[in-house]
mmCIF file of C-alpha atoms and ligand atoms in Angstrom:
data_model
loop_
_atom_site.group_PDB
_atom_site.id
_atom_site.type_symbol
_atom_site.label_atom_id
_atom_site.label_comp_id
_atom_site.label_asym_id
_atom_site.label_seq_id
_atom_site.Cartn_x
_atom_site.Cartn_y
_atom_site.Cartn_z
ATOM 1 C CA MET A 23 -0.094 0.201 -0.039
ATOM 2 C CA PRO A 24 1.760 3.244 -1.029
ATOM 3 C CA ASP A 25 1.699 6.299 1.300
ATOM 4 C CA ARG A 26 -1.472 7.995 1.690
ATOM 5 C CA TYR A 27 -2.062 11.179 -0.720
ATOM 6 C CA LYS A 28 -1.483 14.199 1.236
ATOM 7 C CA THR A 29 -4.769 16.157 0.905
ATOM 8 C CA VAL A 30 -6.430 19.342 1.200
ATOM 9 C CA LEU A 31 -10.299 19.286 1.393
ATOM 10 C CA LEU A 32 -12.584 21.933 -0.256
ATOM 11 C CA PHE A 33 -15.898 21.750 1.743
ATOM 12 C CA GLY A 34 -19.103 23.860 1.382
ATOM 13 C CA ALA A 35 -22.567 23.603 0.065
ATOM 14 C CA PRO A 36 -23.593 23.594 -3.447
ATOM 15 C CA GLY A 37 -22.889 27.046 -5.121
ATOM 16 C CA ALA A 38 -19.838 27.997 -2.612
ATOM 17 C CA GLY A 39 -17.302 28.233 -4.843
ATOM 18 C CA LYS A 40 -15.553 24.942 -4.325
ATOM 19 C CA GLY A 41 -15.020 24.169 -8.159
ATOM 20 C CA THR A 42 -13.926 27.632 -8.941
ATOM 21 C CA GLN A 43 -11.360 28.182 -6.359
ATOM 22 C CA GLY A 44 -10.122 24.227 -7.147
ATOM 23 C CA LYS A 45 -9.651 24.936 -10.771
ATOM 24 C CA ILE A 46 -7.379 27.670 -9.650
ATOM 25 C CA LEU A 47 -5.251 25.823 -7.508
ATOM 26 C CA GLY A 48 -5.214 23.115 -9.752
ATOM 27 C CA GLN A 49 -3.472 25.441 -12.384
ATOM 28 C CA ILE A 50 -0.577 26.181 -9.814
ATOM 29 C CA PRO A 51 2.499 23.915 -9.966
ATOM 30 C CA GLY A 52 2.522 21.402 -6.723
ATOM 31 C CA PHE A 53 -1.430 21.586 -6.662
ATOM 32 C CA PHE A 54 -3.453 18.513 -8.297
ATOM 33 C CA HIS A 55 -7.427 19.412 -8.447
ATOM 34 C CA LEU A 56 -9.858 16.470 -8.693
ATOM 35 C CA ALA A 57 -13.399 17.336 -8.154
ATOM 36 C CA CYS A 58 -15.930 14.036 -7.892
ATOM 37 C CA GLY A 59 -18.767 15.814 -9.657
ATOM 38 C CA ASP A 60 -16.087 16.655 -12.847
ATOM 39 C CA VAL A 61 -15.607 13.106 -12.919
ATOM 40 C CA PHE A 62 -18.957 11.877 -12.987
ATOM 41 C CA ARG A 63 -20.020 14.252 -15.549
ATOM 42 C CA SER A 64 -17.231 13.089 -17.891
ATOM 43 C CA LEU A 65 -18.722 9.654 -17.902
ATOM 44 C CA ASP A 66 -20.375 8.277 -20.870
ATOM 45 C CA THR A 67 -23.980 8.687 -20.121
ATOM 46 C CA THR A 68 -24.925 5.416 -21.962
ATOM 47 C CA SER A 69 -22.088 3.382 -20.020
ATOM 48 C CA ASP A 70 -23.999 1.693 -16.649
ATOM 49 C CA LEU A 71 -22.539 4.181 -14.234
ATOM 50 C CA GLY A 72 -22.928 7.303 -16.380
ATOM 51 C CA ALA A 73 -26.861 6.156 -16.393
ATOM 52 C CA LYS A 74 -26.612 5.540 -12.637
ATOM 53 C CA PHE A 75 -25.005 9.337 -12.278
ATOM 54 C CA LEU A 76 -27.667 10.872 -14.009
ATOM 55 C CA ASP A 77 -30.481 8.812 -12.299
ATOM 56 C CA PHE A 78 -29.227 10.443 -8.968
ATOM 57 C CA SER A 79 -27.799 13.818 -10.264
ATOM 58 C CA SER A 80 -30.848 14.531 -11.863
ATOM 59 C CA ARG A 81 -32.682 14.478 -8.582
ATOM 60 C CA GLY A 82 -30.179 16.202 -6.507
ATOM 61 C CA GLU A 83 -28.964 12.690 -4.761
ATOM 62 C CA LEU A 84 -25.897 11.569 -3.845
ATOM 63 C CA VAL A 85 -24.793 8.441 -5.807
ATOM 64 C CA PRO A 86 -24.112 5.489 -3.385
ATOM 65 C CA ASP A 87 -21.113 5.300 -1.759
ATOM 66 C CA GLU A 88 -19.814 2.162 -3.188
ATOM 67 C CA LEU A 89 -19.948 3.288 -6.784
ATOM 68 C CA THR A 90 -18.614 6.516 -6.150
ATOM 69 C CA ILE A 91 -15.483 5.385 -3.957
ATOM 70 C CA GLU A 92 -14.679 2.485 -6.545
ATOM 71 C CA MET A 93 -14.903 5.183 -8.944
ATOM 72 C CA TRP A 94 -12.577 7.669 -7.249
ATOM 73 C CA ARG A 95 -10.185 4.945 -6.765
ATOM 74 C CA GLN A 96 -10.030 3.861 -10.151
ATOM 75 C CA ASN A 97 -9.758 7.759 -11.159
ATOM 76 C CA MET A 98 -6.779 8.616 -8.830
ATOM 77 C CA HIS A 99 -5.068 5.322 -10.080
ATOM 78 C CA ALA A 100 -5.537 6.678 -13.673
ATOM 79 C CA GLN A 101 -4.159 10.094 -12.469
ATOM 80 C CA THR A 102 -1.161 8.381 -11.051
ATOM 81 C CA VAL A 103 -0.074 6.165 -13.706
ATOM 82 C CA LEU A 104 -0.551 8.896 -16.484
ATOM 83 C CA SER A 105 1.788 11.237 -14.209
ATOM 84 C CA LEU A 106 -1.323 13.683 -14.231
ATOM 85 C CA PHE A 107 -0.928 13.441 -10.373
ATOM 86 C CA LYS A 108 2.095 13.208 -8.781
ATOM 87 C CA PRO A 109 1.822 12.176 -5.234
ATOM 88 C CA LYS A 110 5.487 12.699 -4.168
ATOM 89 C CA VAL A 111 5.033 16.261 -5.561
ATOM 90 C CA ASP A 112 1.828 17.331 -5.162
ATOM 91 C CA LEU A 113 -0.714 18.417 -3.014
ATOM 92 C CA LEU A 114 -4.237 16.645 -3.828
ATOM 93 C CA VAL A 115 -6.853 19.279 -3.689
ATOM 94 C CA LEU A 116 -10.702 16.936 -3.314
ATOM 95 C CA ASP A 117 -13.673 18.864 -4.106
ATOM 96 C CA GLY A 118 -16.901 17.435 -3.718
ATOM 97 C CA ILE A 119 -15.846 14.125 -1.818
ATOM 98 C CA PRO A 120 -16.056 12.591 0.808
ATOM 99 C CA ARG A 121 -20.068 13.619 0.872
ATOM 100 C CA ASN A 122 -20.988 11.603 4.004
ATOM 101 C CA LEU A 123 -19.491 9.736 7.045
ATOM 102 C CA GLY A 124 -19.444 6.621 5.057
ATOM 103 C CA GLN A 125 -17.202 8.138 2.433
ATOM 104 C CA ALA A 126 -14.996 9.478 4.938
ATOM 105 C CA GLU A 127 -14.577 6.443 6.542
ATOM 106 C CA ALA A 128 -13.743 4.701 3.272
ATOM 107 C CA LEU A 129 -11.095 7.121 2.244
ATOM 108 C CA ALA A 130 -9.298 7.202 5.418
ATOM 109 C CA PRO A 131 -6.996 4.618 4.584
ATOM 110 C CA TYR A 132 -5.855 6.600 1.133
ATOM 111 C CA LEU A 133 -6.020 10.115 2.692
ATOM 112 C CA ASP A 134 -3.837 12.207 4.742
ATOM 113 C CA VAL A 135 -6.072 15.271 5.016
ATOM 114 C CA LEU A 136 -3.865 18.117 6.401
ATOM 115 C CA SER A 137 -6.132 20.824 5.639
ATOM 116 C CA ILE A 138 -10.151 21.270 5.390
ATOM 117 C CA ILE A 139 -11.083 24.647 3.774
ATOM 118 C CA HIS A 140 -14.747 25.163 4.717
ATOM 119 C CA LEU A 141 -16.199 27.885 2.214
ATOM 120 C CA VAL A 142 -18.938 29.382 4.039
ATOM 121 C CA CYS A 143 -21.826 31.374 2.526
ATOM 122 C CA PRO A 144 -24.732 32.130 5.077
ATOM 123 C CA ASP A 145 -26.956 33.741 1.895
ATOM 124 C CA LEU A 146 -28.724 30.711 0.408
ATOM 125 C CA ASP A 147 -30.309 33.191 -2.023
ATOM 126 C CA ALA A 148 -26.780 33.995 -3.275
ATOM 127 C CA MET A 149 -25.660 30.551 -3.754
ATOM 128 C CA ILE A 150 -28.941 29.538 -5.811
ATOM 129 C CA GLN A 151 -28.526 32.338 -8.094
ATOM 130 C CA ARG A 152 -25.016 30.965 -8.604
ATOM 131 C CA MET A 153 -26.155 27.700 -9.382
ATOM 132 C CA LYS A 154 -28.741 28.919 -11.738
ATOM 133 C CA LYS A 155 -26.243 30.687 -13.720
ATOM 134 C CA ARG A 156 -23.553 27.614 -14.128
ATOM 135 C CA ALA A 157 -26.769 25.667 -15.056
ATOM 136 C CA ILE A 158 -26.555 27.771 -18.075
ATOM 137 C CA LYS A 159 -23.215 28.501 -18.720
ATOM 138 C CA GLU A 160 -22.099 24.557 -17.825
ATOM 139 C CA ASN A 161 -25.375 23.188 -19.243
ATOM 140 C CA ARG A 162 -25.773 21.364 -15.701
ATOM 141 C CA LEU A 163 -29.599 20.241 -15.444
ATOM 142 C CA ASP A 164 -29.237 19.175 -11.573
ATOM 143 C CA ASP A 165 -28.603 23.336 -11.210
ATOM 144 C CA ALA A 166 -31.424 24.369 -13.463
ATOM 145 C CA ASP A 167 -34.382 23.080 -11.357
ATOM 146 C CA GLU A 168 -35.259 25.105 -8.186
ATOM 147 C CA ARG A 169 -36.733 21.979 -6.634
ATOM 148 C CA VAL A 170 -33.448 19.858 -7.038
ATOM 149 C CA ILE A 171 -31.134 22.614 -5.974
ATOM 150 C CA ARG A 172 -33.191 22.487 -2.411
ATOM 151 C CA ARG A 173 -33.020 18.816 -2.488
ATOM 152 C CA ARG A 174 -29.133 19.611 -2.893
ATOM 153 C CA PHE A 175 -29.074 21.870 0.135
ATOM 154 C CA GLU A 176 -31.083 19.092 2.373
ATOM 155 C CA VAL A 177 -28.970 16.433 1.128
ATOM 156 C CA TYR A 178 -25.598 18.602 2.328
ATOM 157 C CA ASP A 179 -27.182 19.724 5.453
ATOM 158 C CA ARG A 180 -27.922 15.844 6.318
ATOM 159 C CA GLU A 181 -25.586 14.041 4.920
ATOM 160 C CA THR A 182 -22.389 16.153 4.020
ATOM 161 C CA SER A 183 -22.229 18.939 7.051
ATOM 162 C CA PRO A 184 -21.527 16.136 9.749
ATOM 163 C CA VAL A 185 -18.591 14.934 7.492
ATOM 164 C CA LEU A 186 -16.551 18.240 9.281
ATOM 165 C CA GLN A 187 -17.209 16.667 12.629
ATOM 166 C CA TYR A 188 -15.060 13.825 11.520
ATOM 167 C CA TYR A 189 -11.735 15.477 11.274
ATOM 168 C CA PRO A 190 -9.643 17.150 13.904
ATOM 169 C CA ALA A 191 -11.212 20.850 14.155
ATOM 170 C CA LYS A 192 -7.523 22.187 14.010
ATOM 171 C CA LEU A 193 -7.302 21.297 10.263
ATOM 172 C CA VAL A 194 -10.527 23.293 9.361
ATOM 173 C CA THR A 195 -9.911 26.775 8.005
ATOM 174 C CA GLU A 196 -13.176 29.083 7.528
ATOM 175 C CA VAL A 197 -13.175 31.070 4.630
ATOM 176 C CA SER A 198 -16.290 33.379 3.658
ATOM 177 C CA ALA A 199 -17.493 32.345 -0.099
ATOM 178 C CA MET A 200 -18.946 35.893 -0.543
ATOM 179 C CA GLY A 201 -16.351 37.841 -2.214
ATOM 180 C CA SER A 202 -14.963 37.884 -5.427
ATOM 181 C CA PRO A 203 -13.315 34.584 -7.018
ATOM 182 C CA ALA A 204 -9.666 36.622 -6.155
ATOM 183 C CA GLU A 205 -10.602 37.507 -2.866
ATOM 184 C CA VAL A 206 -11.671 34.272 -1.862
ATOM 185 C CA LEU A 207 -8.645 32.696 -3.350
ATOM 186 C CA GLU A 208 -6.143 35.276 -1.290
ATOM 187 C CA HIS A 209 -7.765 33.313 1.719
ATOM 188 C CA VAL A 210 -7.636 29.787 0.754
ATOM 189 C CA LEU A 211 -3.966 30.500 -0.128
ATOM 190 C CA GLU A 212 -3.342 31.793 3.101
ATOM 191 C CA ALA A 213 -4.489 28.411 4.207
ATOM 192 C CA VAL A 214 -3.037 25.888 1.582
ATOM 193 C CA VAL A 215 0.560 27.386 0.845
ATOM 194 C CA PRO A 216 1.794 26.682 4.658
ATOM 195 C CA VAL A 217 0.791 23.375 4.409
ATOM 196 C CA GLN A 218 2.356 23.072 1.002
ATOM 197 C CA ASN A 219 5.721 24.301 2.030
ATOM 198 C CA THR A 220 5.765 22.250 5.612
ATOM 199 C CA HIS A 221 5.231 19.011 3.516
ATOM 200 C CA PHE A 222 6.699 19.269 -0.056
ATOM 201 C CA HIS A 223 10.072 20.010 -1.132
ATOM 202 C CA ASN A 224 9.442 22.578 -3.985
ATOM 203 C CA PRO A 225 12.826 23.621 -5.904
ATOM 204 C CA LEU A 226 12.364 27.026 -7.328
HETATM 205 P P1 AMP B 8 -21.249 18.228 -7.526
HETATM 206 O O1 AMP B 8 -20.366 18.976 -9.063
HETATM 207 O O2 AMP B 8 -19.878 18.223 -6.672
HETATM 208 O O3 AMP B 8 -22.136 19.494 -7.364
HETATM 209 O O4 AMP B 8 -22.075 16.797 -7.999
HETATM 210 C C1 AMP B 8 -22.935 16.737 -8.593
HETATM 211 C C2 AMP B 8 -23.613 15.691 -8.461
HETATM 212 O O5 AMP B 8 -22.468 14.382 -8.647
HETATM 213 C C3 AMP B 8 -24.060 15.273 -7.066
HETATM 214 O O6 AMP B 8 -25.245 16.009 -6.762
HETATM 215 C C4 AMP B 8 -24.163 13.851 -6.805
HETATM 216 O O7 AMP B 8 -25.243 13.385 -7.358
HETATM 217 C C5 AMP B 8 -22.808 13.716 -7.747
HETATM 218 N N1 AMP B 8 -21.576 13.521 -6.929
HETATM 219 C C6 AMP B 8 -20.891 14.148 -6.962
HETATM 220 N N2 AMP B 8 -19.831 13.824 -5.672
HETATM 221 C C7 AMP B 8 -20.365 12.678 -5.085
HETATM 222 C C8 AMP B 8 -19.919 12.043 -4.038
HETATM 223 N N3 AMP B 8 -18.711 12.484 -3.426
HETATM 224 N N4 AMP B 8 -20.968 11.080 -3.416
HETATM 225 C C9 AMP B 8 -21.889 10.788 -4.110
HETATM 226 N N5 AMP B 8 -22.790 11.759 -5.152
HETATM 227 C C10 AMP B 8 -21.594 12.484 -5.859
#
């Protein structure tokens, strides 16, 4: 069993900006961003797993844990084999996983969680507006329908938010998700750069 991946978790409700921040971080050498939702969306919808994803996500529900963890494991393996992710050099930035306690437990053998960025947005309406905008921009069916959006928030409150308590509180940094992407990034970097410096030797 190889070493566990040194990991930062991007945590927060749907629409809080995890994907935006993750994509920016992923552009910086020494960070590798993986969004579970993006991996699901890249599946062929005629495959078994792709069809299951469509079924669950179009209702705002989570894909069952066993399928999700297996897909995540295979994807991480592929990224590593292709050297897109280099565990000895890159800090793994995970977004959208783990999404419940079962997933957190299933991932524990694979992840060395060094930091958790909790993107906090108390303004539900602002998040819903963001989600509707991206539904159009990114052609996301699950964010086009307000009933599905509300279901996604219910699932987040019930299943995902307890995941924060699974990890030691000292790992968690709360960052306001209300500012511009650049403002939010400033605070995200304040939290993750020291983690990178402590755990990796990054030559200039
Ligand atoms: P996201 O792009 O993270 O908002 O995810 C979109 C949809 O993909 C979710 O509503 C779920 O249906 C599915 N999904 C993404 N990540 C997970 C996960 N870790 N566990 C189960 N389902 C997930």
